[in-house]
Amino acid sequence: MSVTSISLSNVLNAKQKPMIANLMMGFMGTTAFLSMWISNTASTAMMLPIANAVLKQLCDSEAQAEEREMDLMAIRVAWTGTGIPKDQENQAFEMGDKEKSITIDDGGAATYTKDVKPRENGVKLEPEPEVEESLEARERRLKREAKYLNLDKGMSLSVCYAASIGGTATLTGTTPNLILKGQVDELFPGNEDIINFASWFGFSFPNMVLMLIISWLWLQFMYLGCNMKKSFGCGMNKDGDKEAYGVIKNEYKKLGSMRFAEGCVLVLFVLLVLLWFTREPGFMPGWATVLFNKDRPYVTDGTVAILMSTLFFMIPSQLPRCGGYSEDGKPLKAPPTLLNWDVVQQKMPWNILLLLGGGFALARGSEVSGLSQWLGESLAPLQSIPPFAISFLLCLLTATFTECSSNVATTTLFLPILASMAVAIKLHPLYVMLPCTICASLAFMLPVATPPNAIAFSYGNLKVMDMAKAGFILNIVGVITINIALNTWGAAMFNLNTFPDWANVTIIP
């Protein structure tokens, strides 16, 4: 099954009762889940058009419902003004076959012109649409447009924020996480594989869920207020709900059934995740320790990824047949594989490899030049400050810096310095490197801070101030939640309260 199919099926499950709050949570949860496995940019670009289409359908449905209501109110006023008794209304319409025009003066505000035709069997016919827009209809339209403009802003922000938050949950979710892994292995070779897929997921996934819920509540408060009726859909238009649900369902039907290639990719993906989780789970010996890593760490997370990648070059993209001939009598050729080198060469993000290599070169340059030693000695007075205060201040600094620079550049620049500082003041390196790496992904305030923000901003309904207002609070909340996670289950998982032996190295040439 393709990524789009999985995402739409998740949204459909959340939309059986498509209340506004459920809509936003459904899109945020789906986007965050996708960002755990694919790039934040791709997940945002995939989900934003669907979210905007659903909101547009809700707005159009509400407009049609209001027009019908206005027409019914106008026709009631017209019939009451003719003096025809209520029990003789149908009889009066049966007597004439010609059209009847009723003009209603709405207190000087506007003029309605209704052409009324009798139906067969004496059933009244609804009037034609009003010719001129009344003052009341105009006010309703402006109010409805303002409401859905707010909802559109909130939905766009929720999708791009969920993409950035979801990428922090897995080691492969975003590039800064991989940079931390590489820097720790480079600077502290004997770290005993403290950062792997399972350990990262165990720490970051609960924090991601907490941040996602808080972000959802904050956006609900900003764009819907504290009105529970608006937020959770009490009294919503049922026709609009069904039509919005239909938009998502139609997109899902367009994808068709699962093909053989999609099934193979899904199986390989599930197998990859299972091997990552069970390689070194932490609470028990993993399969890598039992089979390969008894003496030396031969098998790592990268080994599993390379194995799965190799299978993509071997498994066919179509169900193979044993022999046989085609319709023109020629022997059947072997189907193409799931992946080939031409596709890899074109689609592979080689820039990430160059960025990682540049980060390692920067770290090595800091060591050889003596910059790391100088920075460590300069930051030695920080030893008198409580560790939690150091972590909090550094997280604020990183979250501020990443608004003006890419998260990759931020982590590449900061992590070697933080490692030197931690060694100098005898603080666990992960106590400052881990939270700052996650904070580098908290780019919520500016459109240029990260590609998901730029995609949301490009839709035209957002202003810079809209993103700054929502993002400022989320930045503060994100820093707080990360530090809470660090000093609770993070300290227990990584033993952050003691300075490890593997970190007792001198980061100098």
Short mmCIF file of C-alpha atoms in Angstrom, two decimals:
data_model
loop_
_atom_site.label_atom_id
_atom_site.label_comp_id
_atom_site.label_asym_id
_atom_site.label_seq_id
_atom_site.Cartn_x
_atom_site.Cartn_y
_atom_site.Cartn_z
CA MET A 1 0.00 0.00 0.00
CA SER A 2 1.35 3.42 -0.90
CA VAL A 3 2.06 6.13 1.66
CA THR A 4 -0.87 8.16 0.34
CA SER A 5 -3.22 5.22 0.78
CA ILE A 6 -2.12 4.70 4.38
CA SER A 7 -2.49 8.39 5.19
CA LEU A 8 -5.98 8.68 3.69
CA SER A 9 -7.16 5.51 5.43
CA ASN A 10 -6.01 6.93 8.77
CA VAL A 11 -7.83 10.20 8.08
CA LEU A 12 -10.97 8.30 7.07
CA ASN A 13 -10.94 6.41 10.37
CA ALA A 14 -10.80 9.73 12.22
CA LYS A 15 -13.60 11.26 10.17
CA GLN A 16 -16.54 9.00 10.85
CA LYS A 17 -17.86 12.05 12.72
CA PRO A 18 -15.92 14.87 11.08
CA MET A 19 -16.18 17.50 13.79
CA ILE A 20 -13.76 20.40 13.44
CA ALA A 21 -11.62 19.30 16.38
CA ASN A 22 -11.52 15.71 15.13
CA LEU A 23 -10.62 16.90 11.64
CA MET A 24 -7.62 18.81 12.92
CA MET A 25 -6.47 16.01 15.21
CA GLY A 26 -6.91 13.47 12.42
CA PHE A 27 -4.75 15.46 10.02
CA MET A 28 -2.15 16.21 12.69
CA GLY A 29 -1.88 12.59 13.80
CA THR A 30 -1.63 11.31 10.23
CA THR A 31 0.97 13.92 9.23
CA ALA A 32 3.06 13.22 12.33
CA PHE A 33 2.96 9.48 11.64
CA LEU A 34 4.08 9.98 8.05
CA SER A 35 6.90 12.30 9.16
CA MET A 36 8.27 9.55 11.35
CA TRP A 37 9.19 7.58 8.22
CA ILE A 38 9.40 10.04 5.32
CA SER A 39 10.67 13.61 5.06
CA ASN A 40 8.74 16.39 6.77
CA THR A 41 8.48 18.24 3.46
CA ALA A 42 6.88 15.29 1.65
CA SER A 43 4.32 14.63 4.39
CA THR A 44 3.30 18.31 4.48
CA ALA A 45 2.99 18.54 0.70
CA MET A 46 0.86 15.39 0.73
CA MET A 47 -1.58 16.33 3.50
CA LEU A 48 -2.11 20.09 3.05
CA PRO A 49 -4.10 19.89 -0.24
CA ILE A 50 -6.41 17.27 1.26
CA ALA A 51 -6.98 19.36 4.39
CA ASN A 52 -7.77 22.47 2.35
CA ALA A 53 -10.15 20.56 0.09
CA VAL A 54 -12.08 19.25 3.09
CA LEU A 55 -12.39 22.72 4.62
CA LYS A 56 -13.56 24.19 1.32
CA GLN A 57 -16.24 21.52 1.07
CA LEU A 58 -17.42 22.30 4.60
CA CYS A 59 -17.59 26.02 3.79
CA ASP A 60 -19.54 25.45 0.57
CA SER A 61 -21.99 23.11 2.31
CA GLU A 62 -22.65 25.64 5.06
CA ALA A 63 -23.22 28.36 2.45
CA GLN A 64 -25.76 26.22 0.61
CA ALA A 65 -27.56 25.41 3.85
CA GLU A 66 -27.81 29.11 4.74
CA GLU A 67 -29.17 29.96 1.28
CA ARG A 68 -31.87 27.33 1.62
CA GLU A 69 -32.78 28.66 5.04
CA MET A 70 -33.02 32.24 3.74
CA ASP A 71 -35.24 31.16 0.84
CA LEU A 72 -37.60 29.32 3.17
CA MET A 73 -37.83 32.32 5.50
CA ALA A 74 -38.57 34.65 2.58
CA ILE A 75 -41.32 32.46 1.17
CA ARG A 76 -42.97 32.18 4.59
CA VAL A 77 -43.03 35.97 4.87
CA ALA A 78 -44.48 36.23 1.36
CA TRP A 79 -47.28 33.76 2.00
CA THR A 80 -48.16 35.38 5.31
CA GLY A 81 -48.42 38.81 3.60
CA THR A 82 -50.99 37.60 1.01
CA GLY A 83 -53.62 36.97 3.63
CA ILE A 84 -54.25 33.42 2.49
CA PRO A 85 -55.17 31.14 5.39
CA LYS A 86 -52.57 28.55 6.20
CA ASP A 87 -54.93 25.66 5.45
CA GLN A 88 -55.74 27.12 1.99
CA GLU A 89 -52.20 27.82 0.80
CA ASN A 90 -51.99 24.68 -1.31
CA GLN A 91 -55.47 25.30 -2.76
CA ALA A 92 -54.51 28.82 -3.80
CA PHE A 93 -51.50 27.54 -5.67
CA GLU A 94 -53.60 24.84 -7.35
CA MET A 95 -55.97 27.46 -8.83
CA GLY A 96 -53.38 29.17 -11.04
CA ASP A 97 -51.10 27.62 -13.63
CA LYS A 98 -49.15 30.80 -14.30
CA GLU A 99 -46.07 31.96 -12.46
CA LYS A 100 -46.69 34.30 -9.57
CA SER A 101 -44.17 36.99 -8.68
CA ILE A 102 -44.01 38.11 -5.07
CA THR A 103 -42.02 41.21 -4.12
CA ILE A 104 -41.02 41.58 -0.51
CA ASP A 105 -39.75 44.86 0.87
CA ASP A 106 -37.31 43.97 3.61
CA GLY A 107 -37.59 47.23 5.51
CA GLY A 108 -35.78 49.10 2.77
CA ALA A 109 -32.65 47.00 3.17
CA ALA A 110 -33.15 44.96 0.03
CA THR A 111 -35.79 43.70 -2.39
CA TYR A 112 -36.52 40.02 -2.93
CA THR A 113 -38.16 38.79 -6.12
CA LYS A 114 -39.53 35.27 -5.95
CA ASP A 115 -40.99 33.34 -8.87
CA VAL A 116 -43.27 30.69 -7.47
CA LYS A 117 -44.64 27.78 -9.52
CA PRO A 118 -47.16 25.20 -8.30
CA ARG A 119 -46.08 21.60 -8.28
CA GLU A 120 -48.24 18.74 -9.39
CA ASN A 121 -50.69 17.31 -6.85
CA GLY A 122 -50.80 20.64 -5.04
CA VAL A 123 -47.33 20.46 -3.54
CA LYS A 124 -45.59 23.84 -3.08
CA LEU A 125 -42.46 24.57 -5.08
CA GLU A 126 -39.38 26.16 -3.51
CA PRO A 127 -38.65 29.64 -4.91
CA GLU A 128 -35.83 30.38 -7.30
CA PRO A 129 -32.61 31.79 -5.82
CA GLU A 130 -32.89 35.40 -4.72
CA VAL A 131 -31.89 37.99 -7.24
CA GLU A 132 -30.20 40.42 -4.89
CA GLU A 133 -28.19 39.70 -1.76
CA SER A 134 -29.85 41.01 1.37
CA LEU A 135 -28.00 42.77 4.13
CA GLU A 136 -28.57 39.82 6.44
CA ALA A 137 -27.28 37.36 3.83
CA ARG A 138 -24.21 39.50 3.26
CA GLU A 139 -23.46 39.61 6.98
CA ARG A 140 -23.83 35.85 7.20
CA ARG A 141 -21.54 35.34 4.24
CA LEU A 142 -18.83 37.62 5.64
CA LYS A 143 -19.08 35.95 9.03
CA ARG A 144 -18.86 32.49 7.44
CA GLU A 145 -15.86 33.47 5.31
CA ALA A 146 -14.05 34.92 8.33
CA LYS A 147 -14.72 31.76 10.31
CA TYR A 148 -13.40 29.46 7.61
CA LEU A 149 -10.42 31.72 6.99
CA ASN A 150 -9.49 31.18 10.63
CA LEU A 151 -10.08 27.45 10.29
CA ASP A 152 -7.94 27.36 7.16
CA LYS A 153 -5.10 29.11 8.98
CA GLY A 154 -5.36 26.74 11.91
CA MET A 155 -5.49 23.66 9.69
CA SER A 156 -2.49 24.77 7.61
CA LEU A 157 -0.43 25.48 10.72
CA SER A 158 -1.49 22.21 12.33
CA VAL A 159 -0.25 20.17 9.36
CA CYS A 160 3.15 21.86 9.05
CA TYR A 161 3.70 21.84 12.83
CA ALA A 162 2.73 18.17 13.04
CA ALA A 163 5.28 17.35 10.34
CA SER A 164 8.10 19.00 12.30
CA ILE A 165 6.99 17.39 15.57
CA GLY A 166 6.52 13.93 14.05
CA GLY A 167 10.01 13.92 12.59
CA THR A 168 11.51 13.97 16.09
CA ALA A 169 9.98 10.60 17.04
CA THR A 170 12.35 8.31 15.13
CA LEU A 171 16.07 8.31 14.51
CA THR A 172 15.52 8.46 10.75
CA GLY A 173 12.66 10.96 10.94
CA THR A 174 14.77 14.04 10.26
CA THR A 175 18.40 14.78 9.46
CA PRO A 176 19.43 16.39 12.81
CA ASN A 177 18.72 13.09 14.57
CA LEU A 178 21.17 11.30 12.29
CA ILE A 179 23.72 14.07 12.79
CA LEU A 180 23.56 13.52 16.56
CA LYS A 181 24.05 9.78 16.08
CA GLY A 182 27.04 10.40 13.82
CA GLN A 183 28.61 13.00 16.11
CA VAL A 184 28.28 10.82 19.21
CA ASP A 185 29.88 7.87 17.40
CA GLU A 186 32.65 10.10 16.03
CA LEU A 187 33.50 11.97 19.22
CA PHE A 188 32.90 9.12 21.68
CA PRO A 189 33.81 5.84 19.93
CA GLY A 190 33.24 3.75 23.04
CA ASN A 191 29.68 4.94 23.70
CA GLU A 192 28.34 1.35 23.61
CA ASP A 193 25.77 2.24 20.93
CA ILE A 194 23.82 4.39 23.37
CA ILE A 195 21.90 6.04 20.53
CA ASN A 196 20.09 3.54 18.32
CA PHE A 197 16.66 3.30 16.75
CA ALA A 198 15.02 1.66 19.76
CA SER A 199 16.52 3.94 22.42
CA TRP A 200 15.72 7.06 20.42
CA PHE A 201 12.13 5.95 19.86
CA GLY A 202 11.68 5.09 23.54
CA PHE A 203 12.70 8.60 24.55
CA SER A 204 11.31 10.74 21.74
CA PHE A 205 8.00 9.10 20.86
CA PRO A 206 6.23 9.89 24.18
CA ASN A 207 7.57 13.43 23.97
CA MET A 208 6.30 13.72 20.40
CA VAL A 209 2.80 12.61 21.43
CA LEU A 210 2.77 15.09 24.32
CA MET A 211 3.88 17.96 22.08
CA LEU A 212 1.34 16.99 19.41
CA ILE A 213 -1.56 17.07 21.88
CA ILE A 214 -0.46 20.41 23.36
CA SER A 215 -0.07 21.88 19.85
CA TRP A 216 -3.56 20.69 18.93
CA LEU A 217 -5.06 22.27 22.05
CA TRP A 218 -3.20 25.54 21.48
CA LEU A 219 -4.34 25.82 17.86
CA GLN A 220 -7.90 25.00 18.91
CA PHE A 221 -7.76 27.82 21.45
CA MET A 222 -6.24 30.28 18.95
CA TYR A 223 -8.58 29.68 16.04
CA LEU A 224 -11.76 28.32 17.64
CA GLY A 225 -11.61 29.80 21.13
CA CYS A 226 -13.00 28.03 24.17
CA ASN A 227 -16.37 27.36 22.53
CA MET A 228 -16.90 23.61 22.87
CA LYS A 229 -19.78 23.75 20.39
CA LYS A 230 -17.49 25.04 17.66
CA SER A 231 -14.56 22.86 18.59
CA PHE A 232 -16.29 19.54 18.98
CA GLY A 233 -19.08 19.93 16.48
CA CYS A 234 -22.29 20.16 18.52
CA GLY A 235 -24.95 21.30 16.11
CA MET A 236 -22.82 21.11 12.97
CA ASN A 237 -24.36 20.75 9.52
CA LYS A 238 -24.78 17.04 8.84
CA ASP A 239 -24.85 17.58 5.07
CA GLY A 240 -21.51 19.36 5.27
CA ASP A 241 -20.08 16.55 7.37
CA LYS A 242 -21.10 13.95 4.80
CA GLU A 243 -19.75 15.94 1.88
CA ALA A 244 -16.41 16.58 3.62
CA TYR A 245 -16.16 12.90 4.41
CA GLY A 246 -16.97 12.19 0.77
CA VAL A 247 -14.02 14.30 -0.41
CA ILE A 248 -11.59 12.15 1.55
CA LYS A 249 -13.33 8.93 0.53
CA ASN A 250 -13.18 9.83 -3.16
CA GLU A 251 -9.45 10.54 -2.92
CA TYR A 252 -9.01 7.16 -1.24
CA LYS A 253 -11.01 5.35 -3.94
CA LYS A 254 -8.89 6.90 -6.70
CA LEU A 255 -5.87 5.02 -5.39
CA GLY A 256 -7.41 1.64 -6.15
CA SER A 257 -6.47 -1.66 -4.53
CA MET A 258 -3.01 -2.58 -3.32
CA ARG A 259 -0.65 -3.72 -6.04
CA PHE A 260 1.99 -6.43 -5.76
CA ALA A 261 4.86 -3.91 -5.61
CA GLU A 262 3.14 -1.89 -2.89
CA GLY A 263 2.58 -5.03 -0.85
CA CYS A 264 6.25 -5.96 -1.12
CA VAL A 265 7.33 -2.49 -0.02
CA LEU A 266 4.96 -2.65 2.95
CA VAL A 267 6.34 -6.03 4.03
CA LEU A 268 9.93 -4.82 3.74
CA PHE A 269 9.09 -1.66 5.68
CA VAL A 270 7.49 -3.60 8.55
CA LEU A 271 10.42 -6.02 8.58
CA LEU A 272 12.88 -3.10 8.69
CA VAL A 273 11.16 -1.51 11.69
CA LEU A 274 10.94 -4.84 13.54
CA LEU A 275 14.64 -5.53 12.99
CA TRP A 276 15.52 -2.04 14.18
CA PHE A 277 13.48 -2.39 17.36
CA THR A 278 14.72 -5.88 18.22
CA ARG A 279 18.38 -5.39 17.30
CA GLU A 280 19.26 -3.93 20.70
CA PRO A 281 16.06 -3.19 22.66
CA GLY A 282 17.95 -2.38 25.87
CA PHE A 283 15.84 -4.31 28.38
CA MET A 284 17.02 -7.65 26.95
CA PRO A 285 19.74 -8.93 24.58
CA GLY A 286 18.79 -8.31 20.97
CA TRP A 287 19.28 -10.59 17.99
CA ALA A 288 22.41 -8.69 16.95
CA THR A 289 24.07 -9.29 20.33
CA VAL A 290 23.16 -12.97 20.38
CA LEU A 291 24.23 -13.73 16.80
CA PHE A 292 26.92 -11.25 15.75
CA ASN A 293 28.01 -8.71 18.35
CA LYS A 294 29.36 -10.92 21.12
CA ASP A 295 32.92 -9.62 20.77
CA ARG A 296 32.67 -6.52 18.58
CA PRO A 297 29.73 -4.43 17.29
CA TYR A 298 29.62 -5.70 13.72
CA VAL A 299 25.87 -5.18 13.15
CA THR A 300 24.35 -1.72 13.55
CA ASP A 301 21.15 0.02 12.44
CA GLY A 302 22.94 0.86 9.21
CA THR A 303 23.54 -2.82 8.55
CA VAL A 304 19.81 -3.50 8.69
CA ALA A 305 19.07 -0.56 6.38
CA ILE A 306 21.64 -1.78 3.83
CA LEU A 307 20.15 -5.29 3.93
CA MET A 308 16.63 -4.02 3.23
CA SER A 309 17.93 -1.72 0.48
CA THR A 310 19.65 -4.67 -1.19
CA LEU A 311 16.37 -6.61 -1.22
CA PHE A 312 14.75 -3.75 -3.15
CA PHE A 313 17.21 -4.41 -5.97
CA MET A 314 16.35 -8.13 -6.01
CA ILE A 315 12.57 -8.47 -5.54
CA PRO A 316 10.49 -8.07 -8.75
CA SER A 317 7.86 -5.34 -8.97
CA GLN A 318 5.32 -7.74 -10.53
CA LEU A 319 4.28 -11.24 -9.60
CA PRO A 320 6.72 -13.40 -11.59
CA ARG A 321 5.57 -16.23 -13.83
CA CYS A 322 7.34 -19.49 -14.58
CA GLY A 323 8.09 -19.36 -18.31
CA GLY A 324 5.36 -18.68 -20.85
CA TYR A 325 4.93 -16.44 -23.86
CA SER A 326 3.30 -13.09 -24.50
CA GLU A 327 0.42 -12.45 -26.92
CA ASP A 328 2.81 -11.85 -29.83
CA GLY A 329 4.56 -15.18 -29.22
CA LYS A 330 7.73 -13.80 -27.66
CA PRO A 331 9.08 -15.25 -24.41
CA LEU A 332 8.08 -13.29 -21.33
CA LYS A 333 10.83 -11.13 -19.87
CA ALA A 334 11.59 -10.94 -16.19
CA PRO A 335 9.70 -8.03 -14.57
CA PRO A 336 11.73 -5.05 -13.33
CA THR A 337 12.82 -4.97 -9.71
CA LEU A 338 11.30 -2.73 -7.05
CA LEU A 339 14.27 -0.38 -7.32
CA ASN A 340 17.01 0.24 -9.86
CA TRP A 341 20.14 2.33 -9.86
CA ASP A 342 18.79 4.97 -12.26
CA VAL A 343 16.01 5.84 -9.81
CA VAL A 344 18.44 5.87 -6.89
CA GLN A 345 20.82 8.14 -8.75
CA GLN A 346 18.04 10.64 -9.53
CA LYS A 347 16.08 10.53 -6.26
CA MET A 348 18.77 9.91 -3.65
CA PRO A 349 19.29 13.03 -1.47
CA TRP A 350 23.04 13.15 -1.93
CA ASN A 351 23.13 16.54 -0.22
CA ILE A 352 22.39 14.84 3.10
CA LEU A 353 25.50 12.70 2.74
CA LEU A 354 27.54 15.80 1.98
CA LEU A 355 26.03 17.60 4.98
CA LEU A 356 26.83 14.69 7.28
CA GLY A 357 30.36 14.55 5.92
CA GLY A 358 30.70 18.29 6.38
CA GLY A 359 29.59 17.95 9.98
CA PHE A 360 32.20 15.29 10.66
CA ALA A 361 34.86 17.46 9.00
CA LEU A 362 33.81 20.44 11.13
CA ALA A 363 34.01 18.36 14.30
CA ARG A 364 37.42 17.02 13.33
CA GLY A 365 38.61 20.50 12.43
CA SER A 366 37.54 21.76 15.84
CA GLU A 367 39.59 19.02 17.47
CA VAL A 368 42.74 19.49 15.40
CA SER A 369 42.73 23.29 15.65
CA GLY A 370 42.22 23.27 19.39
CA LEU A 371 38.89 25.11 19.14
CA SER A 372 37.10 22.39 21.11
CA GLN A 373 39.61 22.60 23.95
CA TRP A 374 39.41 26.39 24.06
CA LEU A 375 35.60 26.37 24.09
CA GLY A 376 35.58 23.73 26.81
CA GLU A 377 37.90 25.77 29.01
CA SER A 378 35.90 28.95 28.37
CA LEU A 379 32.66 27.26 29.41
CA ALA A 380 34.12 25.68 32.54
CA PRO A 381 32.48 28.31 34.86
CA LEU A 382 29.11 26.83 33.86
CA GLN A 383 29.90 23.93 36.18
CA SER A 384 28.47 25.94 39.08
CA ILE A 385 25.09 26.22 37.35
CA PRO A 386 22.54 23.42 37.90
CA PRO A 387 22.47 21.00 34.94
CA PHE A 388 18.75 21.47 34.28
CA ALA A 389 19.29 25.24 33.95
CA ILE A 390 22.15 24.68 31.49
CA SER A 391 19.99 22.37 29.40
CA PHE A 392 17.03 24.75 29.43
CA LEU A 393 19.10 27.78 28.38
CA LEU A 394 20.87 25.87 25.62
CA CYS A 395 17.53 24.59 24.32
CA LEU A 396 16.20 28.15 24.17
CA LEU A 397 19.33 29.24 22.33
CA THR A 398 19.03 26.39 19.82
CA ALA A 399 15.30 26.95 19.25
CA THR A 400 15.95 30.65 18.61
CA PHE A 401 18.88 30.01 16.27
CA THR A 402 17.01 27.42 14.20
CA GLU A 403 14.35 30.01 13.28
CA CYS A 404 16.96 31.82 11.19
CA SER A 405 18.96 28.82 10.00
CA SER A 406 18.19 25.29 8.86
CA ASN A 407 17.97 22.62 11.52
CA VAL A 408 20.79 20.71 9.82
CA ALA A 409 23.16 23.67 9.95
CA THR A 410 22.18 24.38 13.55
CA THR A 411 22.95 20.87 14.79
CA THR A 412 26.12 20.62 12.72
CA LEU A 413 27.41 23.82 14.30
CA PHE A 414 26.23 23.32 17.88
CA LEU A 415 26.80 19.64 18.64
CA PRO A 416 30.64 19.59 18.62
CA ILE A 417 30.65 22.66 20.87
CA LEU A 418 28.13 21.11 23.25
CA ALA A 419 30.15 17.90 23.40
CA SER A 420 33.30 19.82 24.34
CA MET A 421 31.44 21.78 26.99
CA ALA A 422 29.92 18.63 28.52
CA VAL A 423 33.32 16.95 28.80
CA ALA A 424 34.86 20.09 30.32
CA ILE A 425 32.26 20.41 33.10
CA LYS A 426 31.92 16.61 33.59
CA LEU A 427 28.31 16.50 32.44
CA HIS A 428 26.78 13.61 30.51
CA PRO A 429 27.14 14.62 26.83
CA LEU A 430 23.61 13.52 25.96
CA TYR A 431 22.21 15.77 28.68
CA VAL A 432 22.85 18.76 26.43
CA MET A 433 23.26 17.22 22.97
CA LEU A 434 20.00 15.25 22.94
CA PRO A 435 17.53 18.04 23.89
CA CYS A 436 19.28 20.59 21.67
CA THR A 437 19.03 18.23 18.70
CA ILE A 438 15.26 17.92 19.16
CA CYS A 439 14.92 21.67 19.74
CA ALA A 440 16.57 22.25 16.37
CA SER A 441 13.37 20.84 14.83
CA LEU A 442 11.13 23.29 16.72
CA ALA A 443 11.07 25.81 13.88
CA PHE A 444 7.52 27.12 14.26
CA MET A 445 7.72 30.92 14.03
CA LEU A 446 8.90 31.90 10.54
CA PRO A 447 8.05 30.65 7.04
CA VAL A 448 11.75 30.45 6.13
CA ALA A 449 12.64 28.38 9.19
CA THR A 450 11.81 25.02 7.63
CA PRO A 451 10.31 23.74 4.33
CA PRO A 452 6.97 22.60 5.89
CA ASN A 453 6.38 26.17 7.12
CA ALA A 454 7.16 27.53 3.66
CA ILE A 455 4.69 25.11 2.05
CA ALA A 456 1.91 26.12 4.45
CA PHE A 457 2.71 29.81 3.93
CA SER A 458 2.61 29.43 0.14
CA TYR A 459 -1.12 28.69 0.21
CA GLY A 460 -1.69 32.43 0.68
CA ASN A 461 -4.01 32.57 3.70
CA LEU A 462 -1.26 32.82 6.32
CA LYS A 463 0.59 35.95 7.35
CA VAL A 464 3.98 36.04 9.02
CA MET A 465 2.37 37.35 12.21
CA ASP A 466 -0.08 34.42 12.27
CA MET A 467 2.79 31.96 12.25
CA ALA A 468 4.83 34.00 14.74
CA LYS A 469 1.98 34.21 17.28
CA ALA A 470 1.23 30.50 17.18
CA GLY A 471 4.86 29.42 16.92
CA PHE A 472 6.24 31.50 19.78
CA ILE A 473 4.10 29.74 22.37
CA LEU A 474 4.78 26.34 20.81
CA ASN A 475 8.52 26.99 20.93
CA ILE A 476 8.33 27.71 24.66
CA VAL A 477 6.07 24.71 25.26
CA GLY A 478 8.36 22.48 23.20
CA VAL A 479 11.45 23.47 25.17
CA ILE A 480 9.62 22.83 28.45
CA THR A 481 8.26 19.41 27.42
CA ILE A 482 11.65 18.29 26.09
CA ASN A 483 13.36 19.22 29.36
CA ILE A 484 10.64 17.48 31.37
CA ALA A 485 11.18 14.34 29.28
CA LEU A 486 14.94 14.67 29.67
CA ASN A 487 14.82 14.85 33.47
CA THR A 488 12.25 12.06 33.92
CA TRP A 489 12.25 8.99 31.68
CA GLY A 490 15.25 10.28 29.70
CA ALA A 491 17.48 10.36 32.78
CA ALA A 492 16.41 6.81 33.64
CA MET A 493 16.93 5.47 30.11
CA PHE A 494 20.37 6.97 29.44
CA ASN A 495 21.61 7.28 33.05
CA LEU A 496 22.10 11.01 32.54
CA ASN A 497 22.79 11.83 36.18
CA THR A 498 26.30 10.34 36.08
CA PHE A 499 29.28 11.12 33.87
CA PRO A 500 29.93 7.96 31.79
CA ASP A 501 33.35 6.36 31.40
CA TRP A 502 33.09 6.39 27.61
CA ALA A 503 32.81 10.20 27.72
CA ASN A 504 36.00 10.55 29.77
CA VAL A 505 38.06 11.49 26.73
CA THR A 506 39.95 14.60 25.76
CA ILE A 507 38.46 16.13 22.64
CA ILE A 508 41.69 17.68 21.43
CA PRO A 509 44.20 16.65 18.75
#
